[in-house]
Amino acid sequence: MQLVFATNNANKLKEVQALIPEHIKLLSLKDINCLEDIPETQDTIEGNALQKAAYVKTHYGYDCFADDTGLEVNALDGAPGVYAARYAGPQRAASDNMALLLENLKPHTDRTAQFKTVIALSLQGQTHQFTGLCKGEITTSLQGDKGFGYDPIFKPHGFETTFAEMELVQKNTIGHRGKATAQLIAFLNKIS
C-alpha cells in the first residue's frame, strides 16, 4: 500500500515516518510533485484536515491522509486553536507565536491547554477521521530545543518536561499526533 502524507512540514513528516509500518510506502507531497500550498481555509481543525486530504485526492489522484493540529488554551477560550500556526501573523514563526501566547497568558493563572490533532484519510473513495489529544499546561518560559512549534512551552500532564525536552520516541508515545497516527495505523493494519 502507498499513501501520500499531505504535508510540507518536514518535522511532521519525520514524526509520522517513524510510526508508519514498513509495508506502507509513505510518499510526501514533493514525491508526487505537489509543490503548491494546499488550502487550509476551514474554521475547524477537522475541516482543514478533510480539505487537505480531498485536495490531494482530487488534484493528484492519490490515496492520502492529512492532518491538522491546534493548541487549545482554556484561559484564552480555546485560542489559538485552528489558527495555531499563524497566531502571531502570516509569517508562521514559532518564536512569534510562542511570544504572543505567553504575553496573552500573563494575566491568567489557569495555564491548562491541550493539543488536538485530527487526521483525515482519503482511501478507496471513503474518508475516515482519527483524533488525538494531549492535555497539559503552558509553561511561563521556553524550555528545551527539540521538536517544533509550541513544543518548548507545552508540558504534558504527568511530566516535568516540555515536548521540546523529550526524545521523539517519548513524544510520539504520549503526544497528540502520535495518538492520532496510532489510530490511523491500527485502521490501516485491519484493512491491509
CSV table of C-alpha atoms in Angstrom, one decimal, residues 38-56 66-70 72 81-83 86 116-121 127-131:
chain,number,residue,atom,x,y,z
A,38,ILE,CA,-2.7,23.3,-0.2
A,39,PRO,CA,-5.6,25.5,1.0
A,40,GLU,CA,-6.4,25.5,4.7
A,41,THR,CA,-9.4,27.8,4.8
A,42,GLN,CA,-11.8,26.0,7.2
A,43,ASP,CA,-12.6,27.3,10.7
A,44,THR,CA,-12.1,23.9,12.4
A,45,ILE,CA,-9.2,21.5,12.8
A,46,GLU,CA,-11.3,18.7,11.3
A,47,GLY,CA,-12.3,20.9,8.4
A,48,ASN,CA,-8.7,21.7,7.5
A,49,ALA,CA,-7.6,18.1,7.6
A,50,LEU,CA,-10.5,17.0,5.4
A,51,GLN,CA,-9.9,19.9,3.0
A,52,LYS,CA,-6.2,19.0,2.5
A,53,ALA,CA,-6.9,15.2,2.0
A,54,ALA,CA,-9.6,16.0,-0.5
A,55,TYR,CA,-7.3,18.4,-2.4
A,56,VAL,CA,-4.6,15.8,-2.9
A,66,ALA,CA,-3.7,14.9,6.0
A,67,ASP,CA,-3.5,16.2,9.5
A,68,ASP,CA,-4.2,19.5,11.2
A,69,THR,CA,-3.3,20.4,14.7
A,70,GLY,CA,-4.3,23.1,17.1
A,72,GLU,CA,-6.4,25.0,22.6
A,81,GLY,CA,-6.9,26.7,18.2
A,82,VAL,CA,-7.1,26.1,14.4
A,83,TYR,CA,-5.0,29.3,13.9
A,86,ARG,CA,-0.4,31.7,12.2
A,116,LYS,CA,-5.5,18.3,19.2
A,117,THR,CA,-4.6,16.5,16.0
A,118,VAL,CA,-7.1,15.3,13.5
A,119,ILE,CA,-6.0,13.0,10.7
A,120,ALA,CA,-8.3,12.7,7.7
A,121,LEU,CA,-7.7,9.7,5.5
A,127,THR,CA,-13.0,9.3,4.2
A,128,HIS,CA,-12.1,8.4,7.8
A,129,GLN,CA,-11.0,10.6,10.7
A,130,PHE,CA,-8.8,9.9,13.7
A,131,THR,CA,-8.3,12.3,16.6
